[in-house]
Coordinates of C-alpha atoms in Angstrom, one line a residue:
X1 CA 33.3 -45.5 -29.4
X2 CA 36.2 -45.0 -26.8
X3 CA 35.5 -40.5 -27.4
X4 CA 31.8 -41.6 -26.4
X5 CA 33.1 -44.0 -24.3
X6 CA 35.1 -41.4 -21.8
X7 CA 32.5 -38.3 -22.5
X8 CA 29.9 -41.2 -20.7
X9 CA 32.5 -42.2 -18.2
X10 CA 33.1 -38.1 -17.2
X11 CA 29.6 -37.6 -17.2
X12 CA 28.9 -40.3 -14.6
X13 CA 31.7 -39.5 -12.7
X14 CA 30.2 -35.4 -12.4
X15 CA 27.0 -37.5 -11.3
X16 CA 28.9 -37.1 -7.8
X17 CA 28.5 -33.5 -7.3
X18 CA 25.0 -34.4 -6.3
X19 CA 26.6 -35.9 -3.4
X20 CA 28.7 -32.5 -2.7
X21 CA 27.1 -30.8 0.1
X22 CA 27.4 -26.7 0.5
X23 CA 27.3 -25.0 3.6
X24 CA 24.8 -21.9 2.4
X25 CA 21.1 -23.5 2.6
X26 CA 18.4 -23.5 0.0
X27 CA 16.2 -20.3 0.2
X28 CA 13.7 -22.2 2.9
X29 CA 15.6 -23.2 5.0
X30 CA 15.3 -26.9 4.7
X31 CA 18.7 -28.0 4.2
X32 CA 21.5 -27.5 2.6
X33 CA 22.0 -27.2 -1.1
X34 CA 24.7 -29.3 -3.4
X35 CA 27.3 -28.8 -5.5
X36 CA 25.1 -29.7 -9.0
X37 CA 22.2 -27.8 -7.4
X38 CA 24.3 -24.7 -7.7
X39 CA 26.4 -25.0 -10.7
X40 CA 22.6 -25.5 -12.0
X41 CA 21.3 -21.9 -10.4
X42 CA 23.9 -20.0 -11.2
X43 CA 23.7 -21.0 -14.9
X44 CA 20.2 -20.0 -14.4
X45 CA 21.3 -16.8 -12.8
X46 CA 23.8 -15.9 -15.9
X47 CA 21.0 -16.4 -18.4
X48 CA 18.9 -14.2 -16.3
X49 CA 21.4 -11.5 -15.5
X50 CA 24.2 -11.2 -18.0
X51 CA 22.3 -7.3 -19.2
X52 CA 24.3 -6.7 -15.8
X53 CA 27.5 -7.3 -16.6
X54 CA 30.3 -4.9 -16.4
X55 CA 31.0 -5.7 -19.7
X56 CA 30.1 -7.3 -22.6
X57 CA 30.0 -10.9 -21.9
X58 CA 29.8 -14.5 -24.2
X59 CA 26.9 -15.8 -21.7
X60 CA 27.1 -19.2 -23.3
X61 CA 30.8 -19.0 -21.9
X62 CA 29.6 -17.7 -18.4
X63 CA 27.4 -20.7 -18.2
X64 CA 29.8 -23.3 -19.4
X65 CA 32.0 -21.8 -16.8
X66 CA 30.1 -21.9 -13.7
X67 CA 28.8 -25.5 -14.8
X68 CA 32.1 -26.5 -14.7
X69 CA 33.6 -24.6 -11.8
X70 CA 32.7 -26.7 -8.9
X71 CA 34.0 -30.3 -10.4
X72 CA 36.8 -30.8 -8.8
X73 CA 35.2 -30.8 -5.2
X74 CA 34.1 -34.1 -6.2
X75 CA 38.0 -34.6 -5.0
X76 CA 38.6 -31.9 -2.9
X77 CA 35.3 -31.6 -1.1
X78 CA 33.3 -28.4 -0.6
X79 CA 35.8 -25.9 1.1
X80 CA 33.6 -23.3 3.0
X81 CA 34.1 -19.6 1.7
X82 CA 35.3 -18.7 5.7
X83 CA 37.2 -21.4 6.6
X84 CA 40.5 -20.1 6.9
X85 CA 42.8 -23.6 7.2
X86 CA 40.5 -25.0 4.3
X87 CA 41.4 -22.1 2.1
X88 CA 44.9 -22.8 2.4
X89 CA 45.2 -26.3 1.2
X90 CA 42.1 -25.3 -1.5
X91 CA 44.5 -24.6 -4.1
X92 CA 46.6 -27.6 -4.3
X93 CA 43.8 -29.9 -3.4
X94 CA 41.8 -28.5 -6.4
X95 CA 44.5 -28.5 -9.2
X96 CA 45.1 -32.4 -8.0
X97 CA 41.2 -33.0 -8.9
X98 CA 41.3 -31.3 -12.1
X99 CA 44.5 -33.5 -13.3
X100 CA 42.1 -36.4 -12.5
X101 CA 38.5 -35.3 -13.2
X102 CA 38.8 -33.3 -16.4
X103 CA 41.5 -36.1 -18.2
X104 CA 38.6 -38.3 -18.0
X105 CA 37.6 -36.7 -21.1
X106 CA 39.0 -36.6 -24.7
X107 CA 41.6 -34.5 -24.8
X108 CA 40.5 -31.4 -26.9
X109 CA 37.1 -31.5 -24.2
X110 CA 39.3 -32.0 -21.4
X111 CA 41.9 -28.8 -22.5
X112 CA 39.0 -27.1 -23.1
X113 CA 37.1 -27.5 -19.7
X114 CA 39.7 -27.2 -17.6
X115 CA 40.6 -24.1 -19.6
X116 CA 36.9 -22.7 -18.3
X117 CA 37.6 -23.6 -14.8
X118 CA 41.6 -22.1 -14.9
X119 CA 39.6 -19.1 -16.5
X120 CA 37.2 -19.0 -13.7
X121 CA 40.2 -19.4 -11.1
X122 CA 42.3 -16.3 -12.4
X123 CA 39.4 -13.8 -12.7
X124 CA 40.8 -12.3 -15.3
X125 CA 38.5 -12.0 -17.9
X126 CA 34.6 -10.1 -17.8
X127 CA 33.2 -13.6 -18.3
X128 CA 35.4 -14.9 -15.5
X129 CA 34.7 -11.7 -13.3
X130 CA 30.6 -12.3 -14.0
X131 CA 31.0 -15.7 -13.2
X132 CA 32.9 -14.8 -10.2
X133 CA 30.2 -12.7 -8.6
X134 CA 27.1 -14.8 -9.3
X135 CA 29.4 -17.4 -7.2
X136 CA 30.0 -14.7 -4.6
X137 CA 26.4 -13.4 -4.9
X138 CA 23.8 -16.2 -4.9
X139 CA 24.9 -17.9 -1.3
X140 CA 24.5 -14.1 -0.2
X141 CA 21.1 -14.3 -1.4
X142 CA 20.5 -18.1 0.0
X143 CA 21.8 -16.8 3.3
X144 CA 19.4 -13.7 3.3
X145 CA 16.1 -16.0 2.4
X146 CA 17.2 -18.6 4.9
X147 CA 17.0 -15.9 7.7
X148 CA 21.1 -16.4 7.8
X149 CA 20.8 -19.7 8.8
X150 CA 24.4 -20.6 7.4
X151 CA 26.0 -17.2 9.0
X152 CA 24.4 -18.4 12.6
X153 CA 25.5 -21.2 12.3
X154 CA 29.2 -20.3 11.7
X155 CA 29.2 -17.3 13.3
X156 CA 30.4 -15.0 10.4
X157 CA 30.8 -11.7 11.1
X158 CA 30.4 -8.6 8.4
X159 CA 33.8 -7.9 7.7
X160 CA 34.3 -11.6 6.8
X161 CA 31.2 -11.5 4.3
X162 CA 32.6 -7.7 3.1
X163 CA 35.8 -9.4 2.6
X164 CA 34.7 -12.4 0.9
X165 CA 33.3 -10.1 -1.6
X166 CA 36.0 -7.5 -2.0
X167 CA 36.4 -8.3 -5.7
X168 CA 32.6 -9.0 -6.5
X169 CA 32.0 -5.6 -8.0
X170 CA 34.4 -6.6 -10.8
X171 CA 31.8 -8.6 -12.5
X172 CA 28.6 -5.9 -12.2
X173 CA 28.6 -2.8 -9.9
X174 CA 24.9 -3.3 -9.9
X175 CA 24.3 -6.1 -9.0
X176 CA 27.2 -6.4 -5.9
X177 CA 25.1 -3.0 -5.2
X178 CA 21.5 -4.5 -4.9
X179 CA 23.2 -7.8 -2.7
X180 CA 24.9 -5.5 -0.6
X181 CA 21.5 -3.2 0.3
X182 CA 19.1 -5.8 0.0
X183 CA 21.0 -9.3 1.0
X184 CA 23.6 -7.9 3.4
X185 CA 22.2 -4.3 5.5
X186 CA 19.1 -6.3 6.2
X187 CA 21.1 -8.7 8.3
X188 CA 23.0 -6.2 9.9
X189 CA 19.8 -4.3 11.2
X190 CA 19.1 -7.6 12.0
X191 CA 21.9 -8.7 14.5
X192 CA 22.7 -11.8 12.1
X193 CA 25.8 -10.0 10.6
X194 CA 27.6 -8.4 13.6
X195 CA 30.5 -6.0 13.3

């Protein structure tokens, strides 16, 4: 009972990420989206769109992966993707959560997890790199749908978004190519993404 025991404990304690609030807005505008609301699309979005990937990908891995990725912010909170001081303390703040969060587990699921989300961290592998980009990619597309409501409201300018997404292309040329034309030079015509 204790393995079912802590697998029940981790999974309530992951129950939190619904309290986890992003900054990029759901596609209508309405408000903004949570942590377990995108963990949940972007597994969505790597069932739907690992034929893209650079290259050959284990999509059951992808989707493990980006389920996982966002768990520690139950700790560290939500650090925006262009806020500078925030990014400098994500790091440290993150690797304290995942000591915490995934030892709530058995061990062989906990190495294993936290494995996946180290994995996602480095970017080093073509599941990593897919991951990576659907993370990178589907606020792009939230932003677009929302009219840039999350880009107004910070006041993020193109080279931050182009910067942002400087290693994107890793994970599908294709796909960072269709964001970029249809999710990005729309909102530059637009006056929403200034130079």
């Amino acid at each position: 009972m204790d393995r079912l025991d802590r697998q029940f404990d981790f999974l309530r304690e992951t129950d939190k990420l619904k309290q986890i609030g992003r900054q990029s807005y759901l596609a209508d505008g309405s408000r903004k989206e949570n942590d377990a609301e995108h963990s949940w699309h972007l597994a969505l979005m790597a069932v739907l769109l690992s034929g893209y990937a650079e290259k050959d990908i284990d999509v059951l891995r992808v989707m493990t992966m980006v389920l996982v990725h966002d768990i520690v912010e139950i700790d560290a909170g939500d650090t925006y993707a262009y806020d500078t001081n925030g990014n400098a303390t994500k790091s440290e703040r993150e690797t304290r959560a995942a000591d915490r969060i995934f030892n709530i587990l058995p061990e062989d699921q906990a190495e294993y997890l936290r494995s996946l989300w180290e994995e996602f961290e480095e970017q080093a592998t073509p599941e990593s790199a897919f991951a990576n980009m659907l993370d990178k990619l589907q606020p792009l597309m939230l932003n677009d749908a929302s009219g840039g409501k999350s880009w107004k409201e910070h006041g993020v300018k193109l080279g931050q978004v182009l910067n942002h997404n400087k290693n994107t292309a890793n994970g599908s040329k294709e796909l960072w190519e269709y964001a970029r034309k249809n999710f990005i030079e729309p909102n530059v015509e637009k006056g929403i993404l200034k130079e």
